[in-house]
Short mmCIF file of C-alpha atoms in Angstrom, two decimals:
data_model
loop_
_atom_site.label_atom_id
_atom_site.label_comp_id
_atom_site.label_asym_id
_atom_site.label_seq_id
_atom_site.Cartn_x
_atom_site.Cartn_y
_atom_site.Cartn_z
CA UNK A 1 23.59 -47.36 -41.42
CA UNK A 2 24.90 -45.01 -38.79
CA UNK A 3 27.73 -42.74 -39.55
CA UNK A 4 31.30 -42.90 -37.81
CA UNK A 5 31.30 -41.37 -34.18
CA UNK A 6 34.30 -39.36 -33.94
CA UNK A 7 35.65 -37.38 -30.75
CA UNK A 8 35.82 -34.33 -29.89
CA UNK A 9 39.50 -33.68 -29.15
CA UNK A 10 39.08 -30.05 -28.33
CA UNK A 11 36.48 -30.64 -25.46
CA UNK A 12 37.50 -33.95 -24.01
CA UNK A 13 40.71 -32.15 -23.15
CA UNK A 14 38.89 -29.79 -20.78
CA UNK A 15 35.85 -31.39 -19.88
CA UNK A 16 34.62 -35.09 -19.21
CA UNK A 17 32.62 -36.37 -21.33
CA UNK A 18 29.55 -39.18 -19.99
CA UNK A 19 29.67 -41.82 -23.05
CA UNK A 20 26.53 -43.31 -22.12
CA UNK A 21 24.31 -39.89 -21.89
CA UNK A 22 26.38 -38.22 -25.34
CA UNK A 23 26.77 -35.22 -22.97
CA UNK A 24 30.11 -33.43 -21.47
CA UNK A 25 29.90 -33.05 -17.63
CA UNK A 26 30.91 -29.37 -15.95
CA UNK A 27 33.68 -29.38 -13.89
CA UNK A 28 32.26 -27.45 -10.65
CA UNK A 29 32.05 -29.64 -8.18
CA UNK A 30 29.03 -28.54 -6.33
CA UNK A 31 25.90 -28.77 -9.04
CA UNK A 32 23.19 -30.74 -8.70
CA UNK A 33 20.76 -32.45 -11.20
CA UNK A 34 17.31 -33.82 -10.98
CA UNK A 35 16.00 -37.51 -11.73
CA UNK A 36 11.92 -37.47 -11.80
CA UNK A 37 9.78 -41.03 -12.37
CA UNK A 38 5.74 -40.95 -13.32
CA UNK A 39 3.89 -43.14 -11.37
CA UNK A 40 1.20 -45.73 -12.27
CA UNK A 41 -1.43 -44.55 -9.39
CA UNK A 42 -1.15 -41.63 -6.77
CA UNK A 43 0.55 -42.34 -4.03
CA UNK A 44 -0.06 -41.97 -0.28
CA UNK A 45 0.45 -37.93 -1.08
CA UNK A 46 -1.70 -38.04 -3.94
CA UNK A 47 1.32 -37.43 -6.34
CA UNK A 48 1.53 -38.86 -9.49
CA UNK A 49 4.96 -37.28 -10.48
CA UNK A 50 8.06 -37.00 -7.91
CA UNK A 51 11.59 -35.68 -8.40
CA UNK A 52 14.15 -35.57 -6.48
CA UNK A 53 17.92 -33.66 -6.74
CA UNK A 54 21.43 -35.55 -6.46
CA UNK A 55 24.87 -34.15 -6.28
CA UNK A 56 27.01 -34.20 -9.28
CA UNK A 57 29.21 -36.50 -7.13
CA UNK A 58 26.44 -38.88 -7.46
CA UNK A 59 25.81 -38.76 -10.96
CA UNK A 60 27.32 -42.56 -12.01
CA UNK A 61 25.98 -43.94 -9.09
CA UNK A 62 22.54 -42.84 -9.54
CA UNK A 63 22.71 -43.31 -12.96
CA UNK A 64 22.92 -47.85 -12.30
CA UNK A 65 20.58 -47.51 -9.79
CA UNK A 66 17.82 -45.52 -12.39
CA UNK A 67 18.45 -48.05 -15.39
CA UNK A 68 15.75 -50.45 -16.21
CA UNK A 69 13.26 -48.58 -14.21
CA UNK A 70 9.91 -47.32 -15.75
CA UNK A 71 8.85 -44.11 -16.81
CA UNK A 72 12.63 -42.64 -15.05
CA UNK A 73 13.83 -39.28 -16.13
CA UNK A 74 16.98 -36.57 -15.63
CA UNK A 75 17.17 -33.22 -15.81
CA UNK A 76 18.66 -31.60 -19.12
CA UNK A 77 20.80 -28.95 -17.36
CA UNK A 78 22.63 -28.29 -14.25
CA UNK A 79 21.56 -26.47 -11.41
CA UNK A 80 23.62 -24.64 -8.36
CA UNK A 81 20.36 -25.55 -6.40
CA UNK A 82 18.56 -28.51 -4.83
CA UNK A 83 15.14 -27.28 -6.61
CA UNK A 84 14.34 -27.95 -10.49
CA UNK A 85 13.92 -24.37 -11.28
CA UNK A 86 14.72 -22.64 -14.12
CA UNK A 87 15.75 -19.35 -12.28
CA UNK A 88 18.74 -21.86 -10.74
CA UNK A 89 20.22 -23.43 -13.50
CA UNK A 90 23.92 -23.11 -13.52
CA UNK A 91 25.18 -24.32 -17.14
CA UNK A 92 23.74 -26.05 -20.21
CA UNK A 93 25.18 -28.76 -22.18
CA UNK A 94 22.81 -29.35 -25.26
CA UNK A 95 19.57 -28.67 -26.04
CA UNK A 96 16.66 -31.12 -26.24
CA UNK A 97 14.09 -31.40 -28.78
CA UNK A 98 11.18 -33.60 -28.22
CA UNK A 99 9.19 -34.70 -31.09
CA UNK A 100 6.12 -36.56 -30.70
CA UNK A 101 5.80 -38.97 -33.56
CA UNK A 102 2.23 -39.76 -33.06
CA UNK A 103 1.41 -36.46 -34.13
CA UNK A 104 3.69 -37.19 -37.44
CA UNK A 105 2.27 -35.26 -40.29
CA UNK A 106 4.16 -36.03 -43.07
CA UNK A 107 2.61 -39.49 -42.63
CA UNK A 108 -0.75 -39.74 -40.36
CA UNK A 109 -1.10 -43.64 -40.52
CA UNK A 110 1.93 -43.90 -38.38
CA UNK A 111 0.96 -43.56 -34.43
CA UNK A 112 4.16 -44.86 -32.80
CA UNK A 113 6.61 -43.85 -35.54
CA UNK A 114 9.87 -45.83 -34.40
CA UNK A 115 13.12 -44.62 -36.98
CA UNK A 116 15.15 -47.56 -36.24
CA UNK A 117 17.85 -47.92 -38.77
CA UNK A 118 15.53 -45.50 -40.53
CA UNK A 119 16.69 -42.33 -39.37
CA UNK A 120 18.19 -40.91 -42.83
CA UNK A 121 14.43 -39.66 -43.21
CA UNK A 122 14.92 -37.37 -40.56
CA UNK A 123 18.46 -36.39 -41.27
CA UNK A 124 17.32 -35.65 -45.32
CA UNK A 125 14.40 -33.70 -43.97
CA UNK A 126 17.03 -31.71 -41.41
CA UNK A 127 18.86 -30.81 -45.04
CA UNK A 128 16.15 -29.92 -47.21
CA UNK A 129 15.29 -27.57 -44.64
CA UNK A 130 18.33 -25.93 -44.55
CA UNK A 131 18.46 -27.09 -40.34
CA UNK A 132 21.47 -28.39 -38.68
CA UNK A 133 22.00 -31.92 -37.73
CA UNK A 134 21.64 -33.18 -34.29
CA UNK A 135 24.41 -34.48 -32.40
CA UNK A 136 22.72 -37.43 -31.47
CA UNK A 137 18.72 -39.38 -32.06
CA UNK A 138 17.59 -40.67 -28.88
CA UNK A 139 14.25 -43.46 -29.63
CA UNK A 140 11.85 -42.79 -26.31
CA UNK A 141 9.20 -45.13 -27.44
CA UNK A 142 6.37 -43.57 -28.89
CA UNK A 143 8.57 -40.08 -29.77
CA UNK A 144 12.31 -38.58 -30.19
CA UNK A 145 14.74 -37.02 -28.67
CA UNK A 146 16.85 -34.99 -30.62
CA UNK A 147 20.03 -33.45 -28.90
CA UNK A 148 22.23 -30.48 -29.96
CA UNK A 149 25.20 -31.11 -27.87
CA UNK A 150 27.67 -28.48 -27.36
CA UNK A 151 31.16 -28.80 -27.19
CA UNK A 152 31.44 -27.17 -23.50
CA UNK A 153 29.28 -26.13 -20.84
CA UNK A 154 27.72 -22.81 -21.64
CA UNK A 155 26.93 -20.71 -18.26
CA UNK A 156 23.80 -19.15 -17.54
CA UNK A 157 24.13 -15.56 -18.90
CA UNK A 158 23.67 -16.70 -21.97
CA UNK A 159 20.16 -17.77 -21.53
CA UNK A 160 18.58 -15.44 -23.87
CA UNK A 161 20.58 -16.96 -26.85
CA UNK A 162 19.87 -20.13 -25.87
CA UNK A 163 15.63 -20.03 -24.96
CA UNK A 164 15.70 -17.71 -28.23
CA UNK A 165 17.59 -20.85 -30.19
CA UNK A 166 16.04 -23.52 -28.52
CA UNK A 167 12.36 -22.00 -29.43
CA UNK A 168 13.77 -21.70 -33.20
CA UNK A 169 14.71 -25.25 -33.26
CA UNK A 170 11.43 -26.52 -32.12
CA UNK A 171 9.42 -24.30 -34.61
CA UNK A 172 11.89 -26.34 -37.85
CA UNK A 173 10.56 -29.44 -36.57
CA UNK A 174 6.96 -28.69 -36.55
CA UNK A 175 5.82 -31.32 -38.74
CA UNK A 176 7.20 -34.23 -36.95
CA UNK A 177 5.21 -32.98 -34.14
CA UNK A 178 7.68 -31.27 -31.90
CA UNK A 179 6.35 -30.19 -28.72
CA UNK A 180 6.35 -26.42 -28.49
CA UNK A 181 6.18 -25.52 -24.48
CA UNK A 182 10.07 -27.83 -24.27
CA UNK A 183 11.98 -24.78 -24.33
CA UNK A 184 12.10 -23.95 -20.21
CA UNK A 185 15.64 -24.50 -18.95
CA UNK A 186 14.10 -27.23 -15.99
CA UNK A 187 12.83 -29.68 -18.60
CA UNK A 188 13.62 -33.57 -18.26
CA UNK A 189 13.82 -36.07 -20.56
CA UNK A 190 13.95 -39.77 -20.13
CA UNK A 191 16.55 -41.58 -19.12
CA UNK A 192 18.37 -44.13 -21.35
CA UNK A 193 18.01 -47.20 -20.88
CA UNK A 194 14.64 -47.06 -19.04
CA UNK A 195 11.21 -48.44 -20.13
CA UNK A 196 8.70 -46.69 -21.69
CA UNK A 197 5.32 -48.20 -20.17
CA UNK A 198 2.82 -46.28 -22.51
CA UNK A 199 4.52 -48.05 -25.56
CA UNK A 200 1.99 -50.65 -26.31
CA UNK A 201 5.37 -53.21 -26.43
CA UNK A 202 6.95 -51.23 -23.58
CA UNK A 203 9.72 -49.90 -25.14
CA UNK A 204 12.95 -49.10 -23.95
CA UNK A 205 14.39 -45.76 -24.20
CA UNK A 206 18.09 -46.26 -26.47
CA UNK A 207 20.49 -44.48 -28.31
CA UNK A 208 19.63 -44.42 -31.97
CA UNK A 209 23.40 -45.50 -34.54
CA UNK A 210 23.69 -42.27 -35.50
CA UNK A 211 26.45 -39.90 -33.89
CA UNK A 212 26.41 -36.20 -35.37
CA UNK A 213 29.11 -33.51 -34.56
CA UNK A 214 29.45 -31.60 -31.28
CA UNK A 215 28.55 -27.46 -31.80
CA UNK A 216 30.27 -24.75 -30.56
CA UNK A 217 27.31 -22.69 -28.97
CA UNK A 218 27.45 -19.37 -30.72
CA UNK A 219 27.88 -21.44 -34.08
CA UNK A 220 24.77 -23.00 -33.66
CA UNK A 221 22.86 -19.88 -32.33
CA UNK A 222 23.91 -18.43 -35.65
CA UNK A 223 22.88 -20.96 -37.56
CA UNK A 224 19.38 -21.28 -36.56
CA UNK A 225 19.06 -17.86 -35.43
CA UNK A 226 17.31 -15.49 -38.28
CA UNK A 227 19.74 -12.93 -37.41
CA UNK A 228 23.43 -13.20 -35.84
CA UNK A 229 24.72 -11.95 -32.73
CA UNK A 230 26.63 -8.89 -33.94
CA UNK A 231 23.27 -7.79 -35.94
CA UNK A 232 20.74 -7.91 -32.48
CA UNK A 233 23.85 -5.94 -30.83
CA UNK A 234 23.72 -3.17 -33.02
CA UNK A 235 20.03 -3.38 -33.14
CA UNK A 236 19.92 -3.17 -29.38
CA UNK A 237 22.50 -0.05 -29.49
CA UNK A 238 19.97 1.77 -32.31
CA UNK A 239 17.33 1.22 -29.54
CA UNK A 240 18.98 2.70 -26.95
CA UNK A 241 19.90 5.79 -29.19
CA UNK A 242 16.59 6.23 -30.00
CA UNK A 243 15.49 6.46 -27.01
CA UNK A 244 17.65 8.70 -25.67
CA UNK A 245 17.15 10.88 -28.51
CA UNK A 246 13.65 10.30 -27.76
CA UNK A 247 13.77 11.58 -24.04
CA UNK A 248 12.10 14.64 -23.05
CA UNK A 249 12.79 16.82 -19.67
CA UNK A 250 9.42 18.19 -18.87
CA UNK A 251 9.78 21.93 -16.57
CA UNK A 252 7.47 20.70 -14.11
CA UNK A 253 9.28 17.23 -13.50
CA UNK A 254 12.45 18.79 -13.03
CA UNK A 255 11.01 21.33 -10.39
CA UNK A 256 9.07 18.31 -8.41
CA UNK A 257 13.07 16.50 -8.31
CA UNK A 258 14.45 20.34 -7.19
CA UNK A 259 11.71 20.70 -4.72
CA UNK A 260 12.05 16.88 -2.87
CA UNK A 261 12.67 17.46 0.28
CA UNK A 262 9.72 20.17 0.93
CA UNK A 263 7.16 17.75 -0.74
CA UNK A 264 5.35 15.43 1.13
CA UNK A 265 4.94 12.13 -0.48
CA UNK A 266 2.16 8.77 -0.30
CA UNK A 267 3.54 8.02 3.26
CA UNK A 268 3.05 11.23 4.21
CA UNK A 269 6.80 12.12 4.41
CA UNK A 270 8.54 15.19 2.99
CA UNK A 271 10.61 12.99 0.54
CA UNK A 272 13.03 10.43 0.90
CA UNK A 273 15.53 13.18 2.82
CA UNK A 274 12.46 13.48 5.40
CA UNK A 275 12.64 9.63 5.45
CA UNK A 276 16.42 9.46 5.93
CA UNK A 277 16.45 11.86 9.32
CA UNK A 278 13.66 9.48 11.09
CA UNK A 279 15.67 5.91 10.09
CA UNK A 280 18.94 7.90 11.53
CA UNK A 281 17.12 8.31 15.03
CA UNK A 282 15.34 5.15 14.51
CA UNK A 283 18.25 3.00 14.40
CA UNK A 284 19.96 5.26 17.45
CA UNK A 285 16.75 4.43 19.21
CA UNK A 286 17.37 0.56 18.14
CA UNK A 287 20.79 0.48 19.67
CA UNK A 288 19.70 2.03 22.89
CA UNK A 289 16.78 -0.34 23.28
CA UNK A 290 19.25 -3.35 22.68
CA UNK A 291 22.72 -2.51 24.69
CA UNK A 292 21.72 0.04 27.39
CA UNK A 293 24.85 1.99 25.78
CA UNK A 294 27.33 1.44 22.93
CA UNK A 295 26.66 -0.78 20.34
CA UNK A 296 28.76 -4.16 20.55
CA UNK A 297 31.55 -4.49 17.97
CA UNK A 298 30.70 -7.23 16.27
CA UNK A 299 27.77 -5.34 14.82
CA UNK A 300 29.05 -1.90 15.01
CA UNK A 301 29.83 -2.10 11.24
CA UNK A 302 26.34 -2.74 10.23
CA UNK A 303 24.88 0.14 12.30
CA UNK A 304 27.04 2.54 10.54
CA UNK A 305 26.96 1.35 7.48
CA UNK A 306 23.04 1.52 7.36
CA UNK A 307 23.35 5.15 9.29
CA UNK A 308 25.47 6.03 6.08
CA UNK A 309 23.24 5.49 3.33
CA UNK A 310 20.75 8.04 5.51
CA UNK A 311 23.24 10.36 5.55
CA UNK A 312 24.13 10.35 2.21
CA UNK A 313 20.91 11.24 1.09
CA UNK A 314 20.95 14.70 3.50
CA UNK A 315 24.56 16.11 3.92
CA UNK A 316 27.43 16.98 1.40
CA UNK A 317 29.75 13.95 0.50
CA UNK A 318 32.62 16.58 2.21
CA UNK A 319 30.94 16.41 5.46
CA UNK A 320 29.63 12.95 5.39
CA UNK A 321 32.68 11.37 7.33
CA UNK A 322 32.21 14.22 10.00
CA UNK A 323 28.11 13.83 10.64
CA UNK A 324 28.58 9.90 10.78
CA UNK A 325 30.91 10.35 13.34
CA UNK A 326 28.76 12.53 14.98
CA UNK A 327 25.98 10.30 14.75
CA UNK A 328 28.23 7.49 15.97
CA UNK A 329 28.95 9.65 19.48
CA UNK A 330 27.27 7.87 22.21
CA UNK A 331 25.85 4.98 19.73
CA UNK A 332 29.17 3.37 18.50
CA UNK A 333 31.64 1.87 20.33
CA UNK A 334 34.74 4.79 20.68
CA UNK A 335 37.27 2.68 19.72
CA UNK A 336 35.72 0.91 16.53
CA UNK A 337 34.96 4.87 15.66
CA UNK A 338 38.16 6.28 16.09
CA UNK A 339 40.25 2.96 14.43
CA UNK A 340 37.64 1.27 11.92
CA UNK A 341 34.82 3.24 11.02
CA UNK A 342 36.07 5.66 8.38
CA UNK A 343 37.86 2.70 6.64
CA UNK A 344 34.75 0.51 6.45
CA UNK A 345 32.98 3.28 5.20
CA UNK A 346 35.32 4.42 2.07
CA UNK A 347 33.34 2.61 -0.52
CA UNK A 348 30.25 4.24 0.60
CA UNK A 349 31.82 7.90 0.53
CA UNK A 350 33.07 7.54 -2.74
CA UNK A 351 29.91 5.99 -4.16
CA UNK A 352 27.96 9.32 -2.58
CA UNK A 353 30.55 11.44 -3.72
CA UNK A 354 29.97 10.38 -7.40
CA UNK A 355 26.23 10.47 -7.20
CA UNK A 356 26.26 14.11 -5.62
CA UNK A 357 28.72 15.23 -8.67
CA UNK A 358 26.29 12.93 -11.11
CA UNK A 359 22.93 15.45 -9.10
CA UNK A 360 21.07 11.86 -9.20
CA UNK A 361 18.13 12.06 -6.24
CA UNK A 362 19.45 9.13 -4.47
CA UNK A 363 23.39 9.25 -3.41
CA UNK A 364 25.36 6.11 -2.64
CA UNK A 365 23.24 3.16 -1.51
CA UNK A 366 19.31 3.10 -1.51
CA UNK A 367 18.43 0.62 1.28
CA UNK A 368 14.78 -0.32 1.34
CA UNK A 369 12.61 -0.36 4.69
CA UNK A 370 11.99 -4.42 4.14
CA UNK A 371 16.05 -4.60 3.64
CA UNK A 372 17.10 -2.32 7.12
CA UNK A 373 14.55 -4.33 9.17
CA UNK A 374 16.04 -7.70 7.68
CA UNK A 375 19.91 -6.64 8.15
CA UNK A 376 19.41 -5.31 11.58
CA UNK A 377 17.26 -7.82 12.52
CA UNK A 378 14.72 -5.33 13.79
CA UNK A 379 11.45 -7.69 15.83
CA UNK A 380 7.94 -6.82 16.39
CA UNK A 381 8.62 -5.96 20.11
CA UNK A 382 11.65 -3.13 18.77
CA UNK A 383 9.31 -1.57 16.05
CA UNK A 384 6.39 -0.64 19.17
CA UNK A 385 9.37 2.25 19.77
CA UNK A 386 10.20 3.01 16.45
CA UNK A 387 8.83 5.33 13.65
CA UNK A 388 9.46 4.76 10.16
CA UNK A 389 11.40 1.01 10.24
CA UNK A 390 8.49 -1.10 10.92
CA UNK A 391 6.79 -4.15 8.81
CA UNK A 392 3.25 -3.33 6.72
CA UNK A 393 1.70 -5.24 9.59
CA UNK A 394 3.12 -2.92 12.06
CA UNK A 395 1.66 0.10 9.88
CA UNK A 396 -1.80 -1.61 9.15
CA UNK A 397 -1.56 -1.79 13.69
CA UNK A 398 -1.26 1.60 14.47
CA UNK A 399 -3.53 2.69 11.61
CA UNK A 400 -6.00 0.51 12.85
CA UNK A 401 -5.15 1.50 16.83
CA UNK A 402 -5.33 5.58 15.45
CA UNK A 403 -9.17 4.32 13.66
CA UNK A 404 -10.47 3.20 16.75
CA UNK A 405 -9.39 5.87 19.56
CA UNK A 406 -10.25 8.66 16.82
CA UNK A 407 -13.80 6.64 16.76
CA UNK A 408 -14.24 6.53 20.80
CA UNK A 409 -14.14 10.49 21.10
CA UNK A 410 -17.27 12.02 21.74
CA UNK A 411 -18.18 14.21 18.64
CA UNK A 412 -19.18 17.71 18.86
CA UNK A 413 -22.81 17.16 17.21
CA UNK A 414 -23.47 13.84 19.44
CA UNK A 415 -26.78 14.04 21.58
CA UNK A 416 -25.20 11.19 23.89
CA UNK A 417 -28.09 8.99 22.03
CA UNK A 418 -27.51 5.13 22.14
CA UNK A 419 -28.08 2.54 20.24
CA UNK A 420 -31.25 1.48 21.41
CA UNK A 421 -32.71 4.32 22.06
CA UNK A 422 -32.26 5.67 18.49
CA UNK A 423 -33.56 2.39 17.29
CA UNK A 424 -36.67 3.10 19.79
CA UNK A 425 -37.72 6.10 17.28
CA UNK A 426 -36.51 5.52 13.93
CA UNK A 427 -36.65 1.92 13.51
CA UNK A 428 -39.43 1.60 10.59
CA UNK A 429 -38.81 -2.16 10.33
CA UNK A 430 -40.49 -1.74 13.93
CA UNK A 431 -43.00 1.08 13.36
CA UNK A 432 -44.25 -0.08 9.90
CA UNK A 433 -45.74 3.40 8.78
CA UNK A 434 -46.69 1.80 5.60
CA UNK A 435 -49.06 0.20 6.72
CA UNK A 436 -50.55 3.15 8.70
CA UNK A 437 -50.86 4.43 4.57
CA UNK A 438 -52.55 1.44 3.58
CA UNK A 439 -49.19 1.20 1.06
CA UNK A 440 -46.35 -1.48 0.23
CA UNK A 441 -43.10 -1.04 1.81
CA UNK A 442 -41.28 -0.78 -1.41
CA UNK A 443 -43.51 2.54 -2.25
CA UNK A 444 -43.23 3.67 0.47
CA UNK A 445 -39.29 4.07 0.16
CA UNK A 446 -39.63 5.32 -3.64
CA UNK A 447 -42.52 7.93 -2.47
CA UNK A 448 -39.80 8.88 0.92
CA UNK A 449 -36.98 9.09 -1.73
CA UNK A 450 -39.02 11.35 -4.34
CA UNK A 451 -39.88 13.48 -0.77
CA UNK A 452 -43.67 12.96 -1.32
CA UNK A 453 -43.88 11.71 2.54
#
């Protein structure tokens, strides 16, 4: 028989807890979860699988409306996104293990192993093995569920502990057939209380009796984990010492940093400094071509900031302040200059200040091409008139443009011949001078390329 289900004072106080799933629910009001159902035959899309997210606010609701329904499933975590992704997930609340009885080892007669009141077989086989109880046995028809369930919400910085845990888990129950690619954080499981329509007796997914205790998340990851959190911190920190001990400053790499700006690099510009100066007239050209004059003020502070991080790169942290507002003359509204400028800008001076004192090669801010044109909103027709802030198609263009008027040009060996008349005298597919030597064609071409004709 099942054991006593007890509460868990601690985490009810802080977090609701959803009787009917065995799970505690995050507080934040503005997650989202998926429910998924298989279908019986493609439809009109040709889909055999569709999910679809809901609002946490939805959860109870959704929850009636999905019971009784075949082949129904949920989402095992939360996500901050409408999109089952696992790069979105916002918080976990257990982890999942699905074990597919069918493939039961310990005894292969059994193809839809069903525990029933049965379950202590699992639980003694969880204690021989030295492997922690689950917090709850879920019967999906032909398989289990077995669910860890933690006694909060863990967030999602943490999912290197918990992939690394959850792939542990999964290898302990190998011989009841657990399935090994269940350890991605977007992974659904069925729903209980729907039906299970590749049971031969269509079986409904249920709650097993049993009710194990609720883990605190860095309890468990110790416990299955073959080493604890403290030891793969001080393994990490031994790494990083090695490394740096490791570290080498070749002569030649340190002159190539020294020598940046007079070194032209793959674009053909003398470094990033070289860069910097054609983006600064660039985006001066880009606020001519848009306001006649001064920049408006709604988007002066974007124009400066973007002409600081040039800057940076090519003057003194001292004089930065002064050559912005240099810059700024003519391009920036006066009054945004002479009352807000310097203030938006502090974070950016000290950030440059630090990297200049640190010698790193890039000072403050490094603001890629693809990011300028994105913040400033720069279109196809703006980048005819610029020089360096243009798209790869844009480059590929003028490349392209350069290719063809470089091809036009009369070259200083060319007779004037065209086409046709060159074809006129040394077509041989025309002339056939093989036959003329009573030869094949293909000797022909081996006797031409030996220089026997």
């Amino acid at each position: 028989m099942g054991l006593a289900f007890k509460k868990p004072e601690v985490a009810l106080d802080r977090y609701p807890y959803d009787w009917r799933m065995k799970r505690f629910m995050p507080y934040n009001p503005n997650l989202f979860f998926i429910m998924g159902q298989k279908l019986k035959q493609p439809d009109a899309k040709g889909r055999t699988w569709w999910d679809k997210p809901y609002h946490i606010s939805e959860y109870e609701t959704v929850f009636d409306m999905a019971q009784d329904i075949e082949d129904s499933y949920i989402s095992m975590n939360w996500f901050y996104k409408c999109s089952r992704r696992g790069e979105f997930v916002a918080v976990f609340d257990h982890i999942c293990i699905d074990l597919d009885c069918y493939k039961y080892e310990t005894n292969p007669t059994i193809q839809y192993h069903d525990l029933g009141e049965n379950y202590e077989i699992l639980l003694k086989f969880c204690d021989d093995n030295n492997i922690p109880r689950p917090s709850n046995i879920l019967s999906s028809g032909r398989g289990i569920y077995l669910h860890y369930t933690f006694e909060c919400p863990v967030p999602a910085r943490c999912k290197g502990r918990f992939q690394a845990t959850h792939r542990e888990l999964l290898k302990k129950f190998i011989p009841w057939g657990a399935d090994q690619a269940t350890y991605d954080f977007s992974r659904v499981f069925r729903l209980p209380g729907s039906v299970n329509s590749q049971h031969p007796r269509r079986h409904r997914c249920e709650f097993l009796d049993y009710r194990g205790k609720f883990y605190d998340f860095s309890t468990l990851c110790d416990m299955v984990l073959p080493k604890k959190y403290e030891d793969y911190k001080k393994q990490k920190i031994a790494r990083q010492e090695r490394r740096e001990k490791a570290r080498v400053e070749y002569l030649a790499r340190r002159k190539t940093n020294a020598l940046v700006p007079d070194e032209r690099g793959a674009q053909g510009f003398k470094g990033w400094a070289s860069w910097a100066k054609k983006g600064l007239y660039d985006i001066k050209t880009l606020g001519f071509l848009r306001y006649r004059g001064p920049v408006r003020k709604g988007e002066c502070d974007i124009f400066c900031h973007e002409a600081g991080i040039l800057l940076a790169q090519i003057s003194n942290p001292d004089n930065l302040p002064s050559n912005l507002e240099q810059w700024a003359e003519g391009v920036i509204d006066e009054g945004y200059i002479a009352k807000h400028m310097h203030n938006a800008m502090q974070t950016l001076y000290k950030k440059a200040g630090q990297d200049y004192s640190a010698k790193k090669r890039h000072k403050g801010y490094t603001t890629g091409t693809k990011t300028i044109i994105q913040k400033l909103g720069i279109t196809r027709e703006e980048m005819k008139h610029l020089s360096v802030l243009i798209d790869h198609e844009e480059r590929l263009l003028r490349k392209r443009t350069k290719r063809q008027t470089e091809g036009r040009k009369e070259r200083p060996h060319s007779t004037g011949q065209t086409r046709e008349a060159w074809l006129a005298e040394n077509n041989l597919s025309v002339s056939k001078p093989w036959e003329a030597l009573n030869i094949s064609r293909k000797t022909f071409y081996k006797r031409k390329k030996q220089g026997l004709i």
